[in-house]
CSV table of C-alpha atoms and ligand atoms in Angstrom, one decimal:
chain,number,residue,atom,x,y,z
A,875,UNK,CA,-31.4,-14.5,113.6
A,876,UNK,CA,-32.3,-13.6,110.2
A,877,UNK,CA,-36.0,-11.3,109.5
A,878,UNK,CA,-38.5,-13.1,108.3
A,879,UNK,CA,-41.4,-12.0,106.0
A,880,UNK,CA,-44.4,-13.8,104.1
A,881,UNK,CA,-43.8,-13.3,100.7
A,882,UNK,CA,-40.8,-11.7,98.5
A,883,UNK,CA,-41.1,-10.5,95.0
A,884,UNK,CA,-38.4,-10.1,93.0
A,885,UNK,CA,-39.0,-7.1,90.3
A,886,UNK,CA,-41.1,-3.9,90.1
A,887,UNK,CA,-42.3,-4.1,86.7
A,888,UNK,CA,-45.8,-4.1,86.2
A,889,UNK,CA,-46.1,-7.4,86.7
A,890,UNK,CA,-44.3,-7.4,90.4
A,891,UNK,CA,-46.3,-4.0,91.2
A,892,UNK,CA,-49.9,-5.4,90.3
A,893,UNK,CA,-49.3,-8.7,91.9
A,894,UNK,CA,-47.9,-7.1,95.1
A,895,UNK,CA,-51.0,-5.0,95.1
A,896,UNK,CA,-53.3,-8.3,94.9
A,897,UNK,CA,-51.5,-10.2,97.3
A,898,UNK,CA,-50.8,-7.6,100.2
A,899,UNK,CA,-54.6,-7.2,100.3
A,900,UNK,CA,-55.1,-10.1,101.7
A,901,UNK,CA,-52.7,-8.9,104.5
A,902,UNK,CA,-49.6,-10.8,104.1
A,903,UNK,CA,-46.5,-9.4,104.5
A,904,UNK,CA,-45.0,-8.5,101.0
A,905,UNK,CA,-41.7,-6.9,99.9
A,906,UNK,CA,-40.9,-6.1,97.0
A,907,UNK,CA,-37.2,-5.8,95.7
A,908,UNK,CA,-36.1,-4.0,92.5
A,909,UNK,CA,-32.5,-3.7,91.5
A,910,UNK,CA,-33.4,0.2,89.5
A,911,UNK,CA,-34.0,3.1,91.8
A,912,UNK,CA,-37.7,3.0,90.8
A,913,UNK,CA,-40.3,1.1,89.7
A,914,UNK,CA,-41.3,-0.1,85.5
A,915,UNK,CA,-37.7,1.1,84.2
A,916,UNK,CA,-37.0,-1.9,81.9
A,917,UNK,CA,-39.6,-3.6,79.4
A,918,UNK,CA,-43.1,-2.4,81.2
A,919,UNK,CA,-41.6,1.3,80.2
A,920,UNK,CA,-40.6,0.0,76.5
A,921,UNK,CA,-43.3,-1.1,74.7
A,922,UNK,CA,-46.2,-0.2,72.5
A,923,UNK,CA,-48.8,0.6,75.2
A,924,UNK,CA,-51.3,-1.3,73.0
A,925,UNK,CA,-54.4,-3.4,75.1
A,926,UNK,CA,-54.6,-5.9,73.2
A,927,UNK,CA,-57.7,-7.7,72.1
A,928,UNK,CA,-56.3,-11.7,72.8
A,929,UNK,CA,-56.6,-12.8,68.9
A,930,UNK,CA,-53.5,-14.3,68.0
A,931,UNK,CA,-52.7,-17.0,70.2
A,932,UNK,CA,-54.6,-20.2,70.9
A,933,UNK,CA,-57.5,-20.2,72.6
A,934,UNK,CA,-56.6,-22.9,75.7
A,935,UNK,CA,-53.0,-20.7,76.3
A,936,UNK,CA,-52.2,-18.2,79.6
A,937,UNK,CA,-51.8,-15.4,76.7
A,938,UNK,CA,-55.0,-15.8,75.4
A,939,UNK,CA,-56.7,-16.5,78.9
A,940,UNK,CA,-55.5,-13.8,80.6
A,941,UNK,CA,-55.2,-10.9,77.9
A,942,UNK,CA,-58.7,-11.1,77.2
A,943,UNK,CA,-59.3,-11.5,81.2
A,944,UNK,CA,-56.8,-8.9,82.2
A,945,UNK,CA,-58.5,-6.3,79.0
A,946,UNK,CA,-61.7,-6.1,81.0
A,947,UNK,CA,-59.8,-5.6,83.8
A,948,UNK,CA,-57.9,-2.9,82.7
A,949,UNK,CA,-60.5,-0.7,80.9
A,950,UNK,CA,-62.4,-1.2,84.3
A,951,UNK,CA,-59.6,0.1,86.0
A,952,UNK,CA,-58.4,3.0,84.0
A,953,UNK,CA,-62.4,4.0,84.3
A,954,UNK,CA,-62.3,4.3,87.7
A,955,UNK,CA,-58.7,6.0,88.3
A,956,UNK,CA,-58.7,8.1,85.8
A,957,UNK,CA,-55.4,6.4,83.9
A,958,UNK,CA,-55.6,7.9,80.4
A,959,UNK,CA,-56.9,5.6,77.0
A,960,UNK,CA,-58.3,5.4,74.2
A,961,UNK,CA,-60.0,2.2,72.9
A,962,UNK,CA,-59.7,3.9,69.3
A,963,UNK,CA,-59.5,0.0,67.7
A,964,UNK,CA,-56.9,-1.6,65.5
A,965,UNK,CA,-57.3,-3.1,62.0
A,966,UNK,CA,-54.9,-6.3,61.0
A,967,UNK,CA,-54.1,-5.3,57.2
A,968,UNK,CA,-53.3,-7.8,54.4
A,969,UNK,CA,-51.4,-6.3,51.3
A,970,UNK,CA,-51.2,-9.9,49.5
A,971,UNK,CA,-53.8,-12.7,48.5
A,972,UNK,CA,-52.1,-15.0,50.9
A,973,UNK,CA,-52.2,-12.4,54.0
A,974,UNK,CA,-56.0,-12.2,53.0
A,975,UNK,CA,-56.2,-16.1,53.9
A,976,UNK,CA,-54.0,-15.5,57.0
A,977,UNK,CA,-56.8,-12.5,58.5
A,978,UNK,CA,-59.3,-15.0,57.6
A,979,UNK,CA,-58.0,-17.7,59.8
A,980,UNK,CA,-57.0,-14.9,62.5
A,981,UNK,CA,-60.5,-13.6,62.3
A,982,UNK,CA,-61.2,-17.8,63.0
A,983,UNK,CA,-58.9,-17.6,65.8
A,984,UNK,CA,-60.4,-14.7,67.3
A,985,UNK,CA,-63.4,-15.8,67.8
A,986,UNK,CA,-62.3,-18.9,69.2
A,987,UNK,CA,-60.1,-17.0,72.0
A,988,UNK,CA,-63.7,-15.0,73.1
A,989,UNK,CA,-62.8,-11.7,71.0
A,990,UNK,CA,-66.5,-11.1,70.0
A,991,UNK,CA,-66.1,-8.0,68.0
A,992,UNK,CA,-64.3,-8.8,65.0
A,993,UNK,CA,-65.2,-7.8,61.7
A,994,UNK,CA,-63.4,-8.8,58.5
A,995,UNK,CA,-63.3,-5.4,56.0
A,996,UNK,CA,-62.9,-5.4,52.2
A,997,UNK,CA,-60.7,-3.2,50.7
A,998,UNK,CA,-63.4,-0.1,50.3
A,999,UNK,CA,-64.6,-0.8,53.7
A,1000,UNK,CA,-61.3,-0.3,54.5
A,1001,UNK,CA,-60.6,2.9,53.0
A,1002,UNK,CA,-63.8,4.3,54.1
A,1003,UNK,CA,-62.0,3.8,57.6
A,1004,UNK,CA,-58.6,4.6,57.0
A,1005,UNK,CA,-58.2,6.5,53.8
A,1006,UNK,CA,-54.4,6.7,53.8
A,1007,UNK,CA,-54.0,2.9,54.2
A,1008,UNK,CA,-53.7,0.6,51.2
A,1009,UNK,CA,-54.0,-2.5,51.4
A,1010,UNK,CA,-57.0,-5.6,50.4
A,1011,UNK,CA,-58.6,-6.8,53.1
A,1012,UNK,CA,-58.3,-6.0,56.9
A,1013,UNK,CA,-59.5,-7.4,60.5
A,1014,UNK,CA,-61.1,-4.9,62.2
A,1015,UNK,CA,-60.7,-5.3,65.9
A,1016,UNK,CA,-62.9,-2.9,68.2
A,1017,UNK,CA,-61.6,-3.2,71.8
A,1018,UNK,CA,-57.9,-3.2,71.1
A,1019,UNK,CA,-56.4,0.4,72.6
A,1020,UNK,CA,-54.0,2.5,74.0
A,1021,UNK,CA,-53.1,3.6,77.1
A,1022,UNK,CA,-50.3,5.8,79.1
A,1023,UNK,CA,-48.8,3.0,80.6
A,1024,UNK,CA,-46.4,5.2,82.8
A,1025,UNK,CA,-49.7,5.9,85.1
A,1026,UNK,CA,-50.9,2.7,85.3
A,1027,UNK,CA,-47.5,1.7,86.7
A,1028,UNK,CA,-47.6,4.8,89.2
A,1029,UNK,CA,-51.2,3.7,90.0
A,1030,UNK,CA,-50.0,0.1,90.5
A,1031,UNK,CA,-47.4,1.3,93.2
A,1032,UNK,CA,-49.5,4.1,94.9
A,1033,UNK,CA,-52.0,1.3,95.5
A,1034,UNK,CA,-49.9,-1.6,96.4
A,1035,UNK,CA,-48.2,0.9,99.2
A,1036,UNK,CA,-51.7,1.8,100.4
A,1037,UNK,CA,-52.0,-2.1,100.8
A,1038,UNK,CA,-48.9,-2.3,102.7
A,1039,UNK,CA,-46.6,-3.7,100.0
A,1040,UNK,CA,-42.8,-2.6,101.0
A,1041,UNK,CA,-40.5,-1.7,98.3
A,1042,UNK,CA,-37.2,-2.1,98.5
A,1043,UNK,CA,-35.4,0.1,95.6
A,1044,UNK,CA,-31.5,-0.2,95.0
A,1045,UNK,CA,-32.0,-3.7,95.8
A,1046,UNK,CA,-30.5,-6.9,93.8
A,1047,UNK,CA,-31.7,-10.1,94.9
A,1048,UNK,CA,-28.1,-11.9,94.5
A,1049,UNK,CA,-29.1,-15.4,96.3
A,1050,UNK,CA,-31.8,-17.8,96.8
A,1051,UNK,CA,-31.8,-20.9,98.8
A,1052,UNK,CA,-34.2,-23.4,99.9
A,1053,UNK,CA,-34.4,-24.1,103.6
A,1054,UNK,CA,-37.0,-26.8,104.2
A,1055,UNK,CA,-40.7,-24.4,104.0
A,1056,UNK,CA,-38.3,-21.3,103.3
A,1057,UNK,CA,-35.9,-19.2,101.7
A,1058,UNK,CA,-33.0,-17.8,102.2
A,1059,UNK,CA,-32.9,-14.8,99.9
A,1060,UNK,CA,-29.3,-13.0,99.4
A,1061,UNK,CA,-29.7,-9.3,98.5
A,1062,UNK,CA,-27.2,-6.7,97.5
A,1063,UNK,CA,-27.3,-2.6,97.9
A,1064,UNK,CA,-25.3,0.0,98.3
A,1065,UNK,CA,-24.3,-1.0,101.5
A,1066,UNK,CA,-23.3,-4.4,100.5
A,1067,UNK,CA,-24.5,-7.7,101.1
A,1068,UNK,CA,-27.4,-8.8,103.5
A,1069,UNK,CA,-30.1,-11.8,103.6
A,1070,UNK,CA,-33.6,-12.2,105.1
A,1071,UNK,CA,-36.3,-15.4,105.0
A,1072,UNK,CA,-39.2,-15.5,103.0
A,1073,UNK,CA,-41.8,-18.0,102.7
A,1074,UNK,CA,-42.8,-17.6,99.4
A,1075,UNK,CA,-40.5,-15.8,96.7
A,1076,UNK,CA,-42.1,-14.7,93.3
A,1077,UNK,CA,-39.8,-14.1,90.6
A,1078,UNK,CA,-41.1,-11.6,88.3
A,1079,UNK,CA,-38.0,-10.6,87.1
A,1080,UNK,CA,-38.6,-10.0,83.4
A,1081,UNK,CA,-35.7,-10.2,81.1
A,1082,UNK,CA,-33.5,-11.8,84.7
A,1083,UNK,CA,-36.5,-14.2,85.7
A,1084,UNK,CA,-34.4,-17.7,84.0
A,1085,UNK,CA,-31.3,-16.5,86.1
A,1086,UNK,CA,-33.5,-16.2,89.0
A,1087,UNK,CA,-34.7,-19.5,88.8
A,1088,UNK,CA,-31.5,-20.7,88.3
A,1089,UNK,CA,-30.2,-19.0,91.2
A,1090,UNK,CA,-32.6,-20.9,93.5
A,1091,UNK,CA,-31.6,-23.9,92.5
A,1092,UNK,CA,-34.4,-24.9,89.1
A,1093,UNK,CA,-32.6,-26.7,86.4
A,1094,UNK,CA,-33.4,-23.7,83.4
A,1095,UNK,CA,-32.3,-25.7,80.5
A,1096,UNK,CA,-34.5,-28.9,81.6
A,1097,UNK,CA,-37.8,-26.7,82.3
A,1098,UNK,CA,-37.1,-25.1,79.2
A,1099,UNK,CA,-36.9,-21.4,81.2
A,1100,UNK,CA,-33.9,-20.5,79.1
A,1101,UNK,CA,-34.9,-17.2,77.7
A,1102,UNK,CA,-33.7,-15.2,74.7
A,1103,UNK,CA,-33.4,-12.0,73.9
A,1104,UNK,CA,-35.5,-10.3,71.0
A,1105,UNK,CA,-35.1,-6.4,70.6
A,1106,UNK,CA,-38.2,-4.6,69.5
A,1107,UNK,CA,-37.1,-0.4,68.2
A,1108,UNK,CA,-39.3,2.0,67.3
A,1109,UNK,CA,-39.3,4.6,65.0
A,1110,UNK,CA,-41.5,8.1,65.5
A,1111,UNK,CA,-42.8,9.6,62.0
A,1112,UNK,CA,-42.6,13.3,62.0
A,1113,UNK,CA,-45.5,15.8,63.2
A,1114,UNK,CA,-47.3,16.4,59.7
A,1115,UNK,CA,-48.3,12.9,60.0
A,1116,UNK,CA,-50.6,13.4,63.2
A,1117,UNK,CA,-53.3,12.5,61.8
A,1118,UNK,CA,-52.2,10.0,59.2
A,1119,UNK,CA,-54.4,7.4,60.2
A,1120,UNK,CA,-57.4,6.7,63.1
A,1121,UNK,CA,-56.6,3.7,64.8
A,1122,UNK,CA,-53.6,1.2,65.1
A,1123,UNK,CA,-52.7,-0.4,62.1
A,1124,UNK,CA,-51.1,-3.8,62.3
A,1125,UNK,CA,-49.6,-5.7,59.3
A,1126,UNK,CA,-50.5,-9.6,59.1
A,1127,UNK,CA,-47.9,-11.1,62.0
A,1128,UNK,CA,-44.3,-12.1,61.6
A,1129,UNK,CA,-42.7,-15.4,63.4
A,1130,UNK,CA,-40.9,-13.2,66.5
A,1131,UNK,CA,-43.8,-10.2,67.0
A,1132,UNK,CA,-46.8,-8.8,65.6
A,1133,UNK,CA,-44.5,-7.2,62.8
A,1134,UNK,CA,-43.9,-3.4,62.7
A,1135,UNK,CA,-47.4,-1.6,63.6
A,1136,UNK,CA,-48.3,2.1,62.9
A,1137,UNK,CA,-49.3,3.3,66.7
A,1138,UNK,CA,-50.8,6.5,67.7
A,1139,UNK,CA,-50.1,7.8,71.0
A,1140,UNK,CA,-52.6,9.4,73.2
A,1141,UNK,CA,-51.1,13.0,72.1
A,1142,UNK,CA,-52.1,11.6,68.1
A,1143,UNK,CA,-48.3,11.2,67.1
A,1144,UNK,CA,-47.4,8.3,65.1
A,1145,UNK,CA,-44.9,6.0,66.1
A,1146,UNK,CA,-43.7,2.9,63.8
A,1147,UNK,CA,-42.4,-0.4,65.5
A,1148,UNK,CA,-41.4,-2.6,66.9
A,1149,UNK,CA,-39.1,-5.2,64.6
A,1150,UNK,CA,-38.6,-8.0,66.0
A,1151,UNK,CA,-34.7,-8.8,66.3
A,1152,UNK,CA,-32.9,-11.6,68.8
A,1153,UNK,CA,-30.0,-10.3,70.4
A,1154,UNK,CA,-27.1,-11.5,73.1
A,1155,UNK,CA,-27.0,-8.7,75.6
A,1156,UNK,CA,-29.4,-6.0,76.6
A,1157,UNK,CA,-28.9,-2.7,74.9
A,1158,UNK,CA,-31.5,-0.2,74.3
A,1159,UNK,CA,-30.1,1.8,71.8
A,1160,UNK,CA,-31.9,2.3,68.4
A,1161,UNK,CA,-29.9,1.2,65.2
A,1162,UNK,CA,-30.3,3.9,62.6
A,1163,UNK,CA,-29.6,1.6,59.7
A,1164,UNK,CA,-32.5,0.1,60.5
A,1165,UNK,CA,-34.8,3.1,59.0
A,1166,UNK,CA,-34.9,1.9,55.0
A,1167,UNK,CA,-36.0,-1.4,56.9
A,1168,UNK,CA,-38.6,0.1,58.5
A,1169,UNK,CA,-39.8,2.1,55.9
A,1170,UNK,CA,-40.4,-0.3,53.2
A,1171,UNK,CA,-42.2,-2.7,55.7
A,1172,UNK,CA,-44.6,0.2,56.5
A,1173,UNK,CA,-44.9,1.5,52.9
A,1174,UNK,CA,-46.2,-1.4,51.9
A,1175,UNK,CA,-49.9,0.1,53.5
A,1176,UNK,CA,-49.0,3.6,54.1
A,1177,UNK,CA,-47.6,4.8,50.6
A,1178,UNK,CA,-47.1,8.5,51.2
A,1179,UNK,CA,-44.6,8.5,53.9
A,1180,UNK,CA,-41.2,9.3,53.1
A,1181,UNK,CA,-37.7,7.5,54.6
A,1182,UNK,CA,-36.3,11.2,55.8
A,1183,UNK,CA,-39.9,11.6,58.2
A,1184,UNK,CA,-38.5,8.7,60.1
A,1185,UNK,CA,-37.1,9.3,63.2
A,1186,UNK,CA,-35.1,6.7,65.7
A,1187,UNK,CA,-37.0,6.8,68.9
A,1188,UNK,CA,-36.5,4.0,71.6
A,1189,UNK,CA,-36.3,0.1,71.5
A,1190,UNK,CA,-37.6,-2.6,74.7
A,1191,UNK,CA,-36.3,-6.5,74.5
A,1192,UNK,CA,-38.7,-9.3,74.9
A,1193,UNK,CA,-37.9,-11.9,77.3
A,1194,UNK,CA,-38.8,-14.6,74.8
A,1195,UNK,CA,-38.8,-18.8,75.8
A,1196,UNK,CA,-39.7,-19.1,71.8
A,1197,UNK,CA,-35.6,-19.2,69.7
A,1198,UNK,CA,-35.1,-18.0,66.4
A,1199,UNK,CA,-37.3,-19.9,64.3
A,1200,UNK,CA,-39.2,-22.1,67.8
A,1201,UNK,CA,-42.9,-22.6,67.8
A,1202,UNK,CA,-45.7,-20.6,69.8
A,1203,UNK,CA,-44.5,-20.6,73.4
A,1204,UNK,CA,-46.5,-19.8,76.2
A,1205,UNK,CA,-45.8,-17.7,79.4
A,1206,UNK,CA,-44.7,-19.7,81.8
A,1207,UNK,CA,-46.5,-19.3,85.4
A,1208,UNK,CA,-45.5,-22.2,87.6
A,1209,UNK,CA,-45.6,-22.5,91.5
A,1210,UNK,CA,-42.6,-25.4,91.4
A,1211,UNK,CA,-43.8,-27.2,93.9
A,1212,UNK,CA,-43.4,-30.4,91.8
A,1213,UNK,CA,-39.9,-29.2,90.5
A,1214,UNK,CA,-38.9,-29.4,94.4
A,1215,UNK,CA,-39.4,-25.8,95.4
A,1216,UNK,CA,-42.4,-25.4,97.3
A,1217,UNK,CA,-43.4,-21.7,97.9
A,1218,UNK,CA,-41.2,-20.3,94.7
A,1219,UNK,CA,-43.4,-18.8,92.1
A,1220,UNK,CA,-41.6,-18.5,88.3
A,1221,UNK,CA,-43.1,-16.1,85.8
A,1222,UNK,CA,-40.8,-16.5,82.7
A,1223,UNK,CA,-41.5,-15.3,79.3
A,1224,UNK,CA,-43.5,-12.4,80.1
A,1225,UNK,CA,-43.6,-10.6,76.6
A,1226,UNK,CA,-46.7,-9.3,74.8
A,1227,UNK,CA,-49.5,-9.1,76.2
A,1228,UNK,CA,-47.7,-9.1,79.5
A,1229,UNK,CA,-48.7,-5.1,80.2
A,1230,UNK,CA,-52.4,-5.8,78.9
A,1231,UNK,CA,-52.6,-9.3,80.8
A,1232,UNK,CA,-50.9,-7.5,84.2
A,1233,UNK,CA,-54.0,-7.4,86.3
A,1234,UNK,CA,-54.8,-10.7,85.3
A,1235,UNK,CA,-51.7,-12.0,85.9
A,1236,UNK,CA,-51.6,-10.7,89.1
A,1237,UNK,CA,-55.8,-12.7,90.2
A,1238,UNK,CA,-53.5,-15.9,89.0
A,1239,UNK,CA,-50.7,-15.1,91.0
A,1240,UNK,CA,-52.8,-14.2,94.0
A,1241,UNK,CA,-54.9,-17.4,93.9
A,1242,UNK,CA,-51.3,-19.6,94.1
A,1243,UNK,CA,-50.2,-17.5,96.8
A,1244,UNK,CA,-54.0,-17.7,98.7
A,1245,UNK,CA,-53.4,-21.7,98.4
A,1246,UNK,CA,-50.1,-21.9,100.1
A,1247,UNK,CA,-51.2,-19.7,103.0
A,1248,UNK,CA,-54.4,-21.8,103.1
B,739,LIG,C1,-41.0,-4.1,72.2
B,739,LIG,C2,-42.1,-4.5,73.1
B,739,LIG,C3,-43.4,-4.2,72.9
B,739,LIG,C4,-44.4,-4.6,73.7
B,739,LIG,N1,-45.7,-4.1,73.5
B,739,LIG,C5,-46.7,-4.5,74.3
B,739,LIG,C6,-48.0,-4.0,74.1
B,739,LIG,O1,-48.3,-3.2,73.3
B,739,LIG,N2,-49.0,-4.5,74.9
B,739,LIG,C7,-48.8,-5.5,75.9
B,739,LIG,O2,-49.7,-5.9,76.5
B,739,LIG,N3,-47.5,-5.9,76.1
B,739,LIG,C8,-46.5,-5.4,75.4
B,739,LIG,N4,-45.2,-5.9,75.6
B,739,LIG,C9,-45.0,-6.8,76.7
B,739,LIG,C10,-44.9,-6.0,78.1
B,739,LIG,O3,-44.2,-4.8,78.0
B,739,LIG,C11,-44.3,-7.0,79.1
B,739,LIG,O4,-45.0,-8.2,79.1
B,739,LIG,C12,-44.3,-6.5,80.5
B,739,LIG,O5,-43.9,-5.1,80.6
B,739,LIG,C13,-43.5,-7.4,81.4
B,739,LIG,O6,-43.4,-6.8,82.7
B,739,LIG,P1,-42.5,-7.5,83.8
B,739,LIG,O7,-42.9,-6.8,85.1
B,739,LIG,O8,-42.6,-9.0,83.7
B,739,LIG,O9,-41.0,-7.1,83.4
B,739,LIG,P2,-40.1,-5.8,83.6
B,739,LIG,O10,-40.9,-4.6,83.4
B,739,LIG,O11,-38.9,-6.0,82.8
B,739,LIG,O12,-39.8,-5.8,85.2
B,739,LIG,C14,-38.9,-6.7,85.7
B,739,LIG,C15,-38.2,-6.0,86.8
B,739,LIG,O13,-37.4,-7.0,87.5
B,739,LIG,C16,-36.2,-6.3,88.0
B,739,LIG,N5,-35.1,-7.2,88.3
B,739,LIG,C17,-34.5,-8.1,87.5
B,739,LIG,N6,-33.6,-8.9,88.1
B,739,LIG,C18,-33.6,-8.4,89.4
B,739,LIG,C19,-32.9,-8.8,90.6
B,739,LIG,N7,-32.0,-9.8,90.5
B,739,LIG,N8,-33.2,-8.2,91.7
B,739,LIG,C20,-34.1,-7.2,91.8
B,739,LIG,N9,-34.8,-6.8,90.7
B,739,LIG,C21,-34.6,-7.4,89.5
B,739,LIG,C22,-35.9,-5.4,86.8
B,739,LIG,O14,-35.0,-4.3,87.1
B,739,LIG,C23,-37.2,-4.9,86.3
B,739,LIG,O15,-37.6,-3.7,86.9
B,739,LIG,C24,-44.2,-5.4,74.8
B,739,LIG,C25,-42.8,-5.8,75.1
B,739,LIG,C26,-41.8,-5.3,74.3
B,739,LIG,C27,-40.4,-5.7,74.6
């Protein structure tokens, strides 16, 4: 007789860590497998830490929804725990007449999507804020921040374990098959391979979550859960640049990301990034040829750095449904019940704002879950 448990998630990003959290409250039995030795080691550990506002996507999409949902929640939360932030702001800068028209409409979309403290700034506004940025016009957006993302994921698993979440570390979910209500879920570790039941699986496998589906049995290329690959690497600008500017600066967005942003860490250094660049295999190295790049994007509003300041510093890959060149694509969320598998939840195309929408993310979750125990 094979164990049986209530609910399986698959992945300890922070996704899989906050949604464990919300659904072990409610007493159910929840492990949690994760093929690293620890929890957040892939893209919840490679990104830009930014909370993000919810301005650039439309207002009736899950990114919009729950980023501005899941910012709330995450100020609220970092209050009461203690996790370090800083809601220093972030202004969306136009260098051309045409980017002025595009902050105009994003100022538009803003305010459809809930963001109610937007201001549009003219160029002397502008400096009076940033005085080392050039540029026209900016969007000035007041409750975007930063925040040390590697204690909110330590704060996600501390609190999911108090819950009585199990995590299972090591751990490679190899094998998923349906068995009427159930499934049989195939794992691998260093002792080799072993399988248990689950009830309900959640895949919240970031950049693996199509092959996951695809393991159970979901046809990925016919729900359109094929994901690609889009490598995001960051630059760090030397020390004497600390101070170089007050909050995060954003350029006007690109097709594939938000388009390389000047960032300041909670310890005030300035980091540039990320590009936005689809790729075929997961590799986190940092290309240095990709400096002169970097620079002259940047330059563009911060004249006085100089190439040599730039330093190569780490990279993170979105798991993107959106191809080269694809409209807007939302994150997928799906209990596929319809699809034919009752009880398997598929989150697919997690990228930004995945880390600011977590918390929300995980209510969503928690609700589908609540239903199918109902
Ligand atoms: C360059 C970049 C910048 C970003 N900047 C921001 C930002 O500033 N603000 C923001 O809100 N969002 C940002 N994001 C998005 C955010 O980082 C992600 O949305 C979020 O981290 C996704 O979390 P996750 O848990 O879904 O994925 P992950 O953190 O990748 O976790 C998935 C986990 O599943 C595990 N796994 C995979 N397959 C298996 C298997 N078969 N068995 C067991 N375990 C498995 C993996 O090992 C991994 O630990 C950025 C993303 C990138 C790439």
């Amino acid at each position: 007789m094979l164990a049986e448990i209530d609910v399986a998630i698959i992945g300890a990003g922070v996704i899989g860590l906050a949604t464990a959290g919300e659904i072990a409250q409610r007493k159910k039995e929840v492990f949690v497998f994760e093929k690293n030795h620890s929890f957040g080691l892939e893209t919840s550990s490679r990104n830009s830490e930014v909370i993000h506002a919810g301005i650039y996507y439309p207002e009736d999409s899950l990114k919009t929804r729950l980023c501005v949902e899941g910012k709330s929640l995450l100020y609220e939360l970092c209050d009461s725990h203690d996790i370090a932030y800083k809601k220093l702001g972030k202004i969306i800068v136009a260098t051309s007449e045409n980017e002025t028209t595009q902050l105009e409409k994003l100022y538009e979309q803003g305010r459809r999507n809930g963001v109610e403290d937007l201001m549009l700034l003219s160029r002397t506004e502008l400096k009076k804020l940033e005085p080392n940025v050039e540029a026209r016009a900016g969007l000035l957006s007041l409750s975007s921040g930063i925040l040390d993302s590697y204690n909110l994921l330590k704060f996600l698993y501390s609190q999911a374990r108090e819950k009585g979440a199990e995590f299972v570390f090591g751990t490679e979910v190899v094998g998923i098959e349906r068995m009427r209500a159930k499934y049989r879920v195939e794992i691998r570790d260093r002792e080799g391979i072993s399988a248990f039941i689950s009830r309900v699986v959640i895949n919240a496998a970031g950049l693996n979550s199509d092959r996951i589906a695809q393991l159970a049995g979901v046809d990925v290329a016919k729900a359109g859960y094929k994901l690609h690959y889009c490598k995001g690497e960051y630059f760090s600008l030397s020390s004497k640049y600390r101070n170089v500017v007050n909050r995060l600066i954003y350029p006007t967005p690109e097709q594939a990301g938000h388009g390389i942003h000047v960032t300041v860490g909670l310890d005030g250094r300035v980091r540039l990034g990320p590009n936005a660049r689809y790729v075929e295999a997961i590799d986190y190295g940092v290309d240095e040829t990709q400096r002169e790049a970097f620079y002259n994007s940047v330059q563009r509003f911060l004249p006085h750095i100089e190439l040599e300041d730039l330093d190569p510093e780490f990279a993170g890959i979105r798991p993107k449904l959106q191809g080269p060149g694809e409209a807007f694509q939302d994150f997928v969320i799906a209990h596929e019940e319809k699809t034919g598998f009752p009880g398997l939840i598929n989150l697919i195309g997690i990228e930004s704002p995945g880390l600011t929408a977590s918390l929300a993310i995980a209510r969503y979750v928690g609700r589908m879950v609540k239903e199918l125990f109902a």
